[in-house]
mmCIF file of C-alpha atoms in Angstrom:
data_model
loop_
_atom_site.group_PDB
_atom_site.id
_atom_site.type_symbol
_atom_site.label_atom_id
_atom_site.label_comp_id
_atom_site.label_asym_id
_atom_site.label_seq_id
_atom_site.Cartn_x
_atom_site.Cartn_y
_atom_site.Cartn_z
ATOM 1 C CA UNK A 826 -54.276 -11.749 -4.833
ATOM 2 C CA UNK A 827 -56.125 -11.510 -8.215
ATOM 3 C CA UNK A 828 -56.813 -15.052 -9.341
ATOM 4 C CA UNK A 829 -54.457 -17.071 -11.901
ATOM 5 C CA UNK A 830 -56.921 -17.826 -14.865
ATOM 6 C CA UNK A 831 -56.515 -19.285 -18.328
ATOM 7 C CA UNK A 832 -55.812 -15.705 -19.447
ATOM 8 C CA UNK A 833 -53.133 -14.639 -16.988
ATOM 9 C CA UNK A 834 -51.215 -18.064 -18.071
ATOM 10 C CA UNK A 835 -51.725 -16.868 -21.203
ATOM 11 C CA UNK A 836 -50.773 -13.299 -21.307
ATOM 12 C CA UNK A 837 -47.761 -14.598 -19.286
ATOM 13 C CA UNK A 838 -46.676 -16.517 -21.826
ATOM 14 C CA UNK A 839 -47.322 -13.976 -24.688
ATOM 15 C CA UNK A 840 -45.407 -11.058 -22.924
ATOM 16 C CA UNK A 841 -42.419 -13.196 -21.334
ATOM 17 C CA UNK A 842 -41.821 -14.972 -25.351
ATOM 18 C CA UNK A 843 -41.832 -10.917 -26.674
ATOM 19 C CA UNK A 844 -39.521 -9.893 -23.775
ATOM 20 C CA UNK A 845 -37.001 -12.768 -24.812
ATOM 21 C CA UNK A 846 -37.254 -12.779 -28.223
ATOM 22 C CA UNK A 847 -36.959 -8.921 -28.045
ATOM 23 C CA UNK A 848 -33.671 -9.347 -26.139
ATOM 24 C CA UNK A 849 -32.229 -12.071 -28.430
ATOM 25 C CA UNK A 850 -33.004 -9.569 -31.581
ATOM 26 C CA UNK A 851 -30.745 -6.960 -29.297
ATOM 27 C CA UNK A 852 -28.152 -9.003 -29.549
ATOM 28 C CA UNK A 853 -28.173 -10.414 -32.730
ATOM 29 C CA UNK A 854 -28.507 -6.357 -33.445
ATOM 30 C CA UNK A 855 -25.830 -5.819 -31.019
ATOM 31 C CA UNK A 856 -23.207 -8.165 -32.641
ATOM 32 C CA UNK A 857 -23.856 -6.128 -36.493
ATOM 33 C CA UNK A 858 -23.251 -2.720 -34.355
ATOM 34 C CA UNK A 859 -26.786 -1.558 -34.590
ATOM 35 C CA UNK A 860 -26.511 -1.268 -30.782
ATOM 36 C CA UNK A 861 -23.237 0.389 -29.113
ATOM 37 C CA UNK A 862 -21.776 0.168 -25.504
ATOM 38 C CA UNK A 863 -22.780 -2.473 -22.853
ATOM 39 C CA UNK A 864 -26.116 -4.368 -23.089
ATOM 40 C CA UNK A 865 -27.409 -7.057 -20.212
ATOM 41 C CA UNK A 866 -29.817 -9.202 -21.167
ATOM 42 C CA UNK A 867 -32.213 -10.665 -19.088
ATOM 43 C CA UNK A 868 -32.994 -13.950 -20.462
ATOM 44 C CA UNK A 869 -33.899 -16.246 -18.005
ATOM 45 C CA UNK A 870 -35.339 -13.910 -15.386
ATOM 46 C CA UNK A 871 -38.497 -13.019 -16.934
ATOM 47 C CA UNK A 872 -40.557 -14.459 -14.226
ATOM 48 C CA UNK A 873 -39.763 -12.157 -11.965
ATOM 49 C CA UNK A 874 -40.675 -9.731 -14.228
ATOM 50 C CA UNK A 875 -44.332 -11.299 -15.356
ATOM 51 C CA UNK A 876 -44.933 -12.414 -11.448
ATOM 52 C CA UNK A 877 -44.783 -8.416 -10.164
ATOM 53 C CA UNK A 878 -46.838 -7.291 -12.634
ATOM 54 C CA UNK A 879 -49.420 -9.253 -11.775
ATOM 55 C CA UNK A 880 -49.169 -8.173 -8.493
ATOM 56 C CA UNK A 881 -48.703 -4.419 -9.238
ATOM 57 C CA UNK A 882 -51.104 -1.685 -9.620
ATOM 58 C CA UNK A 883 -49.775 -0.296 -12.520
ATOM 59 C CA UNK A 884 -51.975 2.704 -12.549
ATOM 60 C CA UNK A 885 -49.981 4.441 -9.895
ATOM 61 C CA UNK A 886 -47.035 1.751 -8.372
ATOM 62 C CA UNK A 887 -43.915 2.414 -9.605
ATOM 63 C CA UNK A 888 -40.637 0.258 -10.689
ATOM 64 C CA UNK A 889 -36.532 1.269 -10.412
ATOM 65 C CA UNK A 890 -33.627 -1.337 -11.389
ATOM 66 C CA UNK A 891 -30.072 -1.562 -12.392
ATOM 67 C CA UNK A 892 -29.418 -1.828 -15.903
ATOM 68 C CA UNK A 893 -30.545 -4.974 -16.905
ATOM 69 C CA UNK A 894 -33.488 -2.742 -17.786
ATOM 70 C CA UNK A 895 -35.020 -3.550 -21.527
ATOM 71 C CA UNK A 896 -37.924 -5.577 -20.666
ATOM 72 C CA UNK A 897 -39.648 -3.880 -17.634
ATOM 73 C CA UNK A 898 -40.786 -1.015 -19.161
ATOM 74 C CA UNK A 899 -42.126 -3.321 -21.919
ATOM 75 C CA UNK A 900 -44.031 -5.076 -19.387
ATOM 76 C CA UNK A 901 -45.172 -1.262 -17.659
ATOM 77 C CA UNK A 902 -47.084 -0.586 -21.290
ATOM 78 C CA UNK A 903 -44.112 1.467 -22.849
ATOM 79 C CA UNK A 904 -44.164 0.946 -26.396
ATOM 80 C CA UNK A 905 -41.662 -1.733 -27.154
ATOM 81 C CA UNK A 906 -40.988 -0.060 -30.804
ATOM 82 C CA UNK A 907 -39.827 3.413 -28.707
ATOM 83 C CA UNK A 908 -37.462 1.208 -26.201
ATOM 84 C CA UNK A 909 -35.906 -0.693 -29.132
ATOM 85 C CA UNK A 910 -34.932 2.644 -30.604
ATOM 86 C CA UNK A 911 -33.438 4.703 -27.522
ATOM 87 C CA UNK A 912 -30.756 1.114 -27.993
ATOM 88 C CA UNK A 913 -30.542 1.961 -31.152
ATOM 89 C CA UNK A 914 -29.592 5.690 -29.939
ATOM 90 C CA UNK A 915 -32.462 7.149 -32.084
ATOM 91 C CA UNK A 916 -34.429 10.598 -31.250
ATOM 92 C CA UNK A 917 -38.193 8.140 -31.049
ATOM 93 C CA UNK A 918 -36.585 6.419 -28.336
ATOM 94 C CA UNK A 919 -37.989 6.843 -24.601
ATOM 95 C CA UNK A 920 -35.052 9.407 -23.920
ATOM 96 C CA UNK A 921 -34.625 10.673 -27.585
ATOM 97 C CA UNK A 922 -31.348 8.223 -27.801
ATOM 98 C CA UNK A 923 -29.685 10.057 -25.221
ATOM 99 C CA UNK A 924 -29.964 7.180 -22.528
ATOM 100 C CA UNK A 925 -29.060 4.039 -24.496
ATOM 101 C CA UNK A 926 -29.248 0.328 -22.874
ATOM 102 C CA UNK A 927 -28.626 1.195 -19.428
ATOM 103 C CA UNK A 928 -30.979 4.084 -19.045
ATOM 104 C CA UNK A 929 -34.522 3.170 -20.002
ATOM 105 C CA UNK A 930 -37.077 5.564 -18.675
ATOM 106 C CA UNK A 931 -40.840 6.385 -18.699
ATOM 107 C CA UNK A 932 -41.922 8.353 -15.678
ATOM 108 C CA UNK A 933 -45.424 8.151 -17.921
ATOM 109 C CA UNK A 934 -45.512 4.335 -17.078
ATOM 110 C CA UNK A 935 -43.897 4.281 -13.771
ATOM 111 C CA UNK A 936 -40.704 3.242 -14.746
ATOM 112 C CA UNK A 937 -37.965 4.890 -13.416
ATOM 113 C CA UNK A 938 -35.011 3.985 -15.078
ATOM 114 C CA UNK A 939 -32.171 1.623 -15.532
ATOM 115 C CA UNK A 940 -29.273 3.018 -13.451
ATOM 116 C CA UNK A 941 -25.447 2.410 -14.721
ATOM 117 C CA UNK A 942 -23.999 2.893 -10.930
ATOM 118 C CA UNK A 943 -23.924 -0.482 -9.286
ATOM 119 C CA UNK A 944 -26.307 0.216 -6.173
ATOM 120 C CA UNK A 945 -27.028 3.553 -6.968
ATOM 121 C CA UNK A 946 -30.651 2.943 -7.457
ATOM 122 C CA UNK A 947 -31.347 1.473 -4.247
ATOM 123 C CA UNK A 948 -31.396 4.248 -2.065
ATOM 124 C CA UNK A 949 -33.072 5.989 -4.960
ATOM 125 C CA UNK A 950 -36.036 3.565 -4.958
ATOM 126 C CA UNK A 951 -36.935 4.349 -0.950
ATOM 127 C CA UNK A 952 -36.728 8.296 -1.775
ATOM 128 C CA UNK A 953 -39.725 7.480 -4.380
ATOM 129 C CA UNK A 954 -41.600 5.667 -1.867
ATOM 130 C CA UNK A 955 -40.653 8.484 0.431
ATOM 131 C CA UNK A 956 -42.516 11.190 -1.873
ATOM 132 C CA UNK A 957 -45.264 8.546 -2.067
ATOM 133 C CA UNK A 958 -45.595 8.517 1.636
ATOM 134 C CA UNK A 959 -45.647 11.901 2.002
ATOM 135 C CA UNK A 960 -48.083 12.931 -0.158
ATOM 136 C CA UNK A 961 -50.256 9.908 0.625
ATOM 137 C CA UNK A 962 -50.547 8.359 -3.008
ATOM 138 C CA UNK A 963 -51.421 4.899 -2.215
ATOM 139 C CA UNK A 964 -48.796 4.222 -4.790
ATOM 140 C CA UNK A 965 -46.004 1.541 -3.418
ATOM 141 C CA UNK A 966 -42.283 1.241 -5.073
ATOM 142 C CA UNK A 967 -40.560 -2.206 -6.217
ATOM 143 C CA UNK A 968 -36.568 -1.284 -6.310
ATOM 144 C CA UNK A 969 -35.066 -3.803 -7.755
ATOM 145 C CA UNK A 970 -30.658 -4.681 -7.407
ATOM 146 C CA UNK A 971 -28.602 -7.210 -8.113
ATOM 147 C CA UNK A 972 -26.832 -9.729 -6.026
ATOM 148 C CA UNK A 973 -23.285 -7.582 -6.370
ATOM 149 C CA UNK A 974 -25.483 -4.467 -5.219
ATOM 150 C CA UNK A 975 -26.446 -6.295 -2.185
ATOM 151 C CA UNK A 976 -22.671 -5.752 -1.242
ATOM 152 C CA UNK A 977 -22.810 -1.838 -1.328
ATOM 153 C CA UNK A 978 -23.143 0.301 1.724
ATOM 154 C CA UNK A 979 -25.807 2.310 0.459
ATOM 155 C CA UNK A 980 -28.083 -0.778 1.102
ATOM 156 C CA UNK A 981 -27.980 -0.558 4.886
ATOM 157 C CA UNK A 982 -28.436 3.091 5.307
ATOM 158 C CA UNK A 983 -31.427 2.643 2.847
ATOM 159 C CA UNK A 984 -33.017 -0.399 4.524
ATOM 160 C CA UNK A 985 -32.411 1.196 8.124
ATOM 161 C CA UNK A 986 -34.509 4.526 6.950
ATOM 162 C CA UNK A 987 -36.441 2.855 4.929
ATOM 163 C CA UNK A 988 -37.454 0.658 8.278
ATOM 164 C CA UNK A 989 -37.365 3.671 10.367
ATOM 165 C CA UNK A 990 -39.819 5.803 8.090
ATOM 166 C CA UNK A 991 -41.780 2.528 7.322
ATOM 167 C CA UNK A 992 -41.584 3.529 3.799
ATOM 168 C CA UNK A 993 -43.883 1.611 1.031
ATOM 169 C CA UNK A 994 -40.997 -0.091 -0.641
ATOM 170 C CA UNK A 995 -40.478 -3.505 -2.038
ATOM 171 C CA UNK A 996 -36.876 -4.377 -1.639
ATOM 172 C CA UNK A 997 -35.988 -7.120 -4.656
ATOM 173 C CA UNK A 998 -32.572 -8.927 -4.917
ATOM 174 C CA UNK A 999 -32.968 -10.574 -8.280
ATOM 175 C CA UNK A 1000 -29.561 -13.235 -7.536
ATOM 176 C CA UNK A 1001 -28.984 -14.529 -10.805
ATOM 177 C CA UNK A 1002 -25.868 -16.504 -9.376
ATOM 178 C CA UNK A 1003 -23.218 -13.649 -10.261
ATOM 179 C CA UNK A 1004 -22.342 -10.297 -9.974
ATOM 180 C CA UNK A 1005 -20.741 -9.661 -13.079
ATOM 181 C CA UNK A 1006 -18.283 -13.136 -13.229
ATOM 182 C CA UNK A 1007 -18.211 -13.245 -9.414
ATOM 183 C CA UNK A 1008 -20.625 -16.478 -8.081
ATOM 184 C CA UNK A 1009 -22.523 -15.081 -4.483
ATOM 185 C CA UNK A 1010 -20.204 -17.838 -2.791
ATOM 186 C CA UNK A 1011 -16.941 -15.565 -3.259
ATOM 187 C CA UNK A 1012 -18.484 -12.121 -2.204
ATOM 188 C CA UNK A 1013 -19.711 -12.791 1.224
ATOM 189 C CA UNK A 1014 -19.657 -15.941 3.982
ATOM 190 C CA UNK A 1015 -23.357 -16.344 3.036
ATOM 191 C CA UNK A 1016 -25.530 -17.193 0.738
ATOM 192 C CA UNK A 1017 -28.497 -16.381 1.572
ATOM 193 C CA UNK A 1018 -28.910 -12.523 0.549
ATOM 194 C CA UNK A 1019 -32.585 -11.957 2.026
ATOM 195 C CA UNK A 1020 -31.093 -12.692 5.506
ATOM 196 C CA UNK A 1021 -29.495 -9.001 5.280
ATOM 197 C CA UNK A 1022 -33.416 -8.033 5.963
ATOM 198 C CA UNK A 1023 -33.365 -9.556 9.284
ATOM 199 C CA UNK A 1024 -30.620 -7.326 10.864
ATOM 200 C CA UNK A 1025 -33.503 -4.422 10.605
ATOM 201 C CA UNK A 1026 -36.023 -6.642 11.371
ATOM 202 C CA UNK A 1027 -37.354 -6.275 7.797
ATOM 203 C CA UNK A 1028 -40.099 -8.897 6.642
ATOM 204 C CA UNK A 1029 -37.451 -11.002 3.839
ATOM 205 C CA UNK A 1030 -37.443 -14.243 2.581
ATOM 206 C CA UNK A 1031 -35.877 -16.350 -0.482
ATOM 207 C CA UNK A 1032 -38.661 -16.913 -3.657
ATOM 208 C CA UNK A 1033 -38.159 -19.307 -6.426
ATOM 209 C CA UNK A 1034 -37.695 -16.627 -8.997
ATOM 210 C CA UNK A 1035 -37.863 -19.029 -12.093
ATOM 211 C CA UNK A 1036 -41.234 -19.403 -10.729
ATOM 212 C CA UNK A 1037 -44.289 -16.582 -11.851
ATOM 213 C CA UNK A 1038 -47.009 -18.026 -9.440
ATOM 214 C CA UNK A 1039 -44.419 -18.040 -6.334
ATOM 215 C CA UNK A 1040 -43.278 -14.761 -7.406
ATOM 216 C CA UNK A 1041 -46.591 -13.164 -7.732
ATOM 217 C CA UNK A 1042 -47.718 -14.752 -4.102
ATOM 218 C CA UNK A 1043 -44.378 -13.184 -2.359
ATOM 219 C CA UNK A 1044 -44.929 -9.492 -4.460
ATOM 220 C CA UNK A 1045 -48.595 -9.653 -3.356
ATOM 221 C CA UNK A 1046 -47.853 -9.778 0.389
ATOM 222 C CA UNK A 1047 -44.947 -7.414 0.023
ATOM 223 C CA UNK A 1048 -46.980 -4.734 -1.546
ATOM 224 C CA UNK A 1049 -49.706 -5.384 0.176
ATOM 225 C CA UNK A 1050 -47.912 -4.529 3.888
ATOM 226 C CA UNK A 1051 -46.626 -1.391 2.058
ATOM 227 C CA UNK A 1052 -50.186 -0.515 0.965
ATOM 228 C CA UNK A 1053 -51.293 -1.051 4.618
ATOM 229 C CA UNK A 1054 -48.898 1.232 6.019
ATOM 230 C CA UNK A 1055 -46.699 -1.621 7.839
ATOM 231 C CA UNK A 1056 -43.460 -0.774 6.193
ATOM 232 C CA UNK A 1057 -41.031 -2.571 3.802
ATOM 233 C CA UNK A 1058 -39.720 -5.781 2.746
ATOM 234 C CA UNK A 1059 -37.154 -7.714 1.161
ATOM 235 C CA UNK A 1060 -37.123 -10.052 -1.161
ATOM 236 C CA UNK A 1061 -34.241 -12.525 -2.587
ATOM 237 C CA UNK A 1062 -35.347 -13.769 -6.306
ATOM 238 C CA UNK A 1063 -33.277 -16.567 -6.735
ATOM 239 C CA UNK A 1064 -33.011 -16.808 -10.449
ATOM 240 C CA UNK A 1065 -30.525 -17.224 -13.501
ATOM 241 C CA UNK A 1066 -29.295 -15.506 -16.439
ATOM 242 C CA UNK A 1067 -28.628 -17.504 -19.751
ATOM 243 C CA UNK A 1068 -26.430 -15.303 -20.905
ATOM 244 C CA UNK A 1069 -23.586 -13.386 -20.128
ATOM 245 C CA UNK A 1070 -23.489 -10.190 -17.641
ATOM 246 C CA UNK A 1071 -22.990 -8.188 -20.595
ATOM 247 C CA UNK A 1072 -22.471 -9.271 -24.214
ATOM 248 C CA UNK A 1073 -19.045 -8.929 -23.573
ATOM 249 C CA UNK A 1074 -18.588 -11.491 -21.211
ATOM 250 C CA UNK A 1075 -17.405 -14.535 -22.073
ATOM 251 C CA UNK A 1076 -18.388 -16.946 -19.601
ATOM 252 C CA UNK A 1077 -15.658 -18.517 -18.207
ATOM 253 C CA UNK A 1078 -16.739 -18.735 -14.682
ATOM 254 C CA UNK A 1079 -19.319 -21.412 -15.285
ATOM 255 C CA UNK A 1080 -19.729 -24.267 -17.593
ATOM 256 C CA UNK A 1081 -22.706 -25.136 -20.517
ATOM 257 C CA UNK A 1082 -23.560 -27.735 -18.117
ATOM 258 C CA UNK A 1083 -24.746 -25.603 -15.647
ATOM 259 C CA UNK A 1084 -26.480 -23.286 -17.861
ATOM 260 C CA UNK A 1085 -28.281 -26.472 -19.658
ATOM 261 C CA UNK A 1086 -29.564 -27.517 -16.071
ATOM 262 C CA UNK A 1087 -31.048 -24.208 -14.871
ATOM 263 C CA UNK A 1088 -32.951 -24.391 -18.495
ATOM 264 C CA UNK A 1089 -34.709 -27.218 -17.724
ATOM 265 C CA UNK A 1090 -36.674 -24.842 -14.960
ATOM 266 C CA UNK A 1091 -36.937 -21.763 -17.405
ATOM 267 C CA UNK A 1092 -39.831 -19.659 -16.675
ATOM 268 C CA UNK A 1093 -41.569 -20.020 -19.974
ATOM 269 C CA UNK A 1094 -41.548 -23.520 -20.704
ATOM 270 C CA UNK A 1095 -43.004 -23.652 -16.928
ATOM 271 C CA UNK A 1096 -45.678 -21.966 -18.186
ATOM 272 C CA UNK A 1097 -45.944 -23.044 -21.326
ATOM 273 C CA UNK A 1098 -46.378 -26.767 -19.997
ATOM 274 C CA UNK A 1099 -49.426 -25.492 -17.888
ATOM 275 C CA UNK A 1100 -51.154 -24.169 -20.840
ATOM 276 C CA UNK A 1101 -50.726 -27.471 -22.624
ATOM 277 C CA UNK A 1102 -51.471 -30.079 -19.403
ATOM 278 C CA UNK A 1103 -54.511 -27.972 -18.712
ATOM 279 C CA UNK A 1104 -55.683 -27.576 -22.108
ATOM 280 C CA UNK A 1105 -55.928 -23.610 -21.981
ATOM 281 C CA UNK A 1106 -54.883 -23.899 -25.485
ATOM 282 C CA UNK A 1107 -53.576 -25.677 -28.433
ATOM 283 C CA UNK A 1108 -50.238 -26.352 -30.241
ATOM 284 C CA UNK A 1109 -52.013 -24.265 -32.787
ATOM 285 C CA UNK A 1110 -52.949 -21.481 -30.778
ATOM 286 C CA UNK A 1111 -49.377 -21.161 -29.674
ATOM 287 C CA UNK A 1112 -48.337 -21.338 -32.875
ATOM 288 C CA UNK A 1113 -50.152 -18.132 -33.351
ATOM 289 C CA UNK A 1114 -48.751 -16.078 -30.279
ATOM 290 C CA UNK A 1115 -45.563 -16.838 -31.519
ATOM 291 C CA UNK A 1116 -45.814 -15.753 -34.978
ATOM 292 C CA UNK A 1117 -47.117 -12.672 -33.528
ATOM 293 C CA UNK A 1118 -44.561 -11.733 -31.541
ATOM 294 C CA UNK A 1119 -41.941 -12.455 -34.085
ATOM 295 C CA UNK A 1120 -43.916 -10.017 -35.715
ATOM 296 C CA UNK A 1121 -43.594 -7.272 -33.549
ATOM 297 C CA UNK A 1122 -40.423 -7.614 -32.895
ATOM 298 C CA UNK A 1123 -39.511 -7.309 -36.329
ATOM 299 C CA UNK A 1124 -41.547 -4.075 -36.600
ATOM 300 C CA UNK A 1125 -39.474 -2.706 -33.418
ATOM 301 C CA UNK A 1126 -36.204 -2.996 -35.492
ATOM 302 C CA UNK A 1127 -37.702 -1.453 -38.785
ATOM 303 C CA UNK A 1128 -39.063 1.028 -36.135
ATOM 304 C CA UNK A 1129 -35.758 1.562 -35.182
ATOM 305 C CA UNK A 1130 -33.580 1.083 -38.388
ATOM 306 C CA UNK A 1131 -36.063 3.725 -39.970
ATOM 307 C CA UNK A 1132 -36.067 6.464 -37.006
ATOM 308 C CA UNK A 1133 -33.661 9.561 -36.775
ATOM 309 C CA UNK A 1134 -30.668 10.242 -34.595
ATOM 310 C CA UNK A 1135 -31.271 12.674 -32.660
ATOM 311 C CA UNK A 1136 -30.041 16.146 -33.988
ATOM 312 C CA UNK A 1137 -26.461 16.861 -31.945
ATOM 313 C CA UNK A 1138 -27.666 20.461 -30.236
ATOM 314 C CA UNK A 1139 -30.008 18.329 -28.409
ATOM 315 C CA UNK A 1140 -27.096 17.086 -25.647
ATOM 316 C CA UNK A 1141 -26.167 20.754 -25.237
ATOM 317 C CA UNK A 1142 -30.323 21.510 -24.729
ATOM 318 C CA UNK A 1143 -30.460 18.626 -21.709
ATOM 319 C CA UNK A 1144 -27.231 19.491 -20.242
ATOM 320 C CA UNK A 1145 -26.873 23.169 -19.239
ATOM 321 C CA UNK A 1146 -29.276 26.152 -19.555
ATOM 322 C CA UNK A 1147 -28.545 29.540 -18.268
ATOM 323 C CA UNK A 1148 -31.160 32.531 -18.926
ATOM 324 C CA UNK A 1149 -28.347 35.632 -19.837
ATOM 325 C CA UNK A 1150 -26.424 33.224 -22.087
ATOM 326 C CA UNK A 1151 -27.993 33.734 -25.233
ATOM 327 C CA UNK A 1152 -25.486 31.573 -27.320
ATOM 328 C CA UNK A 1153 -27.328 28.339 -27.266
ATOM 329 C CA UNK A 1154 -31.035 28.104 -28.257
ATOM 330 C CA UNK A 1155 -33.028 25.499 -26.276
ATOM 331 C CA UNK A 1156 -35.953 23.233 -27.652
ATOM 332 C CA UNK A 1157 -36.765 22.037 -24.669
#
């Protein structure tokens, strides 16, 4: 695996602050109507975000995930100015603000999309990998789920093909403790999520997903078998969300107890203490990163505020076309 320098800790720390303080300017955004529908936030998972990354090869891998979907592409190089805008249903966004929070998408940057259908993505992610096979890329697919997706059928008939085919897939359960207000211990007579590998005989295992360096190590290995040819395998993130499944939610499955304990583990004061114990940089210096990505994330909302709505013939251009039906005229 490429080595964990001074830098990495750094860049980690730079690029998980943005992707929360990005997602608490959605909903401060959110609650002023600037942003419509549902919106998940990811706050509190961004390790498992930073610790792939790392491990990735961005210039060809590819990423697909539910709809907890802002940051990723972020963290993929998409401009973080065009994703604020498709939430703010604007024609810069990444889909012209015809997508919206759950549908973030940049086949440019290997990300391919946030998917509203609970699941739905899953069997989506080994027919990429598939193609990649096929066509002998190199290229290996992390499809990511949630721990109420890890109920749906469409799992098993994608892990047994996916098994079968010995596609280059990366199978990633990121357990955040709930699927929607439902805690893992009510949805199944187990706990332990990553043991659905072993009925396909599927390398799996449980990582400490508040973790970047534990995450990285477990991607590494994962993509690396796909790389090699040896097939896929599954991998049970166990991490936490800080907020609610949506910004709807209001919480009352779990108590502000057991939030305030999992935040004594988050991801970037992890990292953040690192930096510090090993001197990789000053108060000071952090100081500085974070002024500059309050920065930017103030520029994404002007970006936004300031940008367009798309003009309304644009739905009918991305939605039907027929050659001898000269009644509409297409941009596209």
């Amino acid at each position: 695996m490429q080595k964990i320098t001074k830098e990495v800790y750094l860049d980690w720390y730079e690029n998980m602050m943005l992707w929360r303080k990005f997602e608490d300017k959605l909903a401060a955004v959110y609650i002023q109507q600037k942003v419509r529908g549902f919106l998940h936030l990811y706050n509190g998972q961004e390790a498992v975000l930073a610790g792939a990354l790392h491990a990735m090869d961005l210039s060809k891998d590819k990423m697909i995930t539910a709809y907890r979907n802002h940051v990723q592409p972020i963290g993929m190089g998409v401009d973080p100015r065009r994703v604020m805008a498709e939430l703010f249903g604007k024609a810069t966004g990444t889909s012209q603000g015809l997508g919206g929070s759950m549908h973030i998408f940049s086949k440019e940057k290997g990300f391919y999309g946030g998917h509203g259908i609970v699941g739905g993505q899953i069997p989506l992610g080994a027919g990429m990998a598939f193609g990649d096979k096929y066509n002998e890329t190199g290229a290996v697919t992390l499809c990511y789920f949630g721990d109420g997706a890890a109920r749906q059928g469409s799992l098993h008939e994608t892990f047994n093909m996916a098994m079968n085919w010995k596609l280059p897939v990366v199978f990633v359960c990121e357990n955040n403790g709930y699927a929607m207000g439902t805690s893992v211990d009510r949805t199944a007579n187990h706990s332990d999520i990553w043991k659905l590998g072993l009925g396909y005989e599927m390398p799996c295992g449980p990582v400490d997903g508040m973790n970047p360096i534990k995450v990285a190590e477990a991607f590494d290995e994962a993509i690396q078998r796909a790389r090699r040819g040896d097939g896929p395998t599954f991998l049970e993130m166990k991490t936490y969300r800080y907020r609610g499944h949506s910004m709807s939610d209001a919480q009352h499955y779990r108590t502000k107890d057991e939030v305030k304990e999992y935040k004594k583990i988050d991801p970037i004061t992890q990292v953040l203490d690192v930096i510090l114990r090993e001197e990789y940089a000053t108060e000071d210096d952090i100081k500085v990163i974070d002024k500059r990505v309050k920065e930017l994330v103030a520029e994404c909302e002007k970006f936004a505020d300031e940008s367009p709505y798309p003009e309304k013939s644009l739905m009918y251009d991305v939605v039907y076309e027929q050659e001898d039906y000269p009644f509409l005229q297409h941009k596209l």
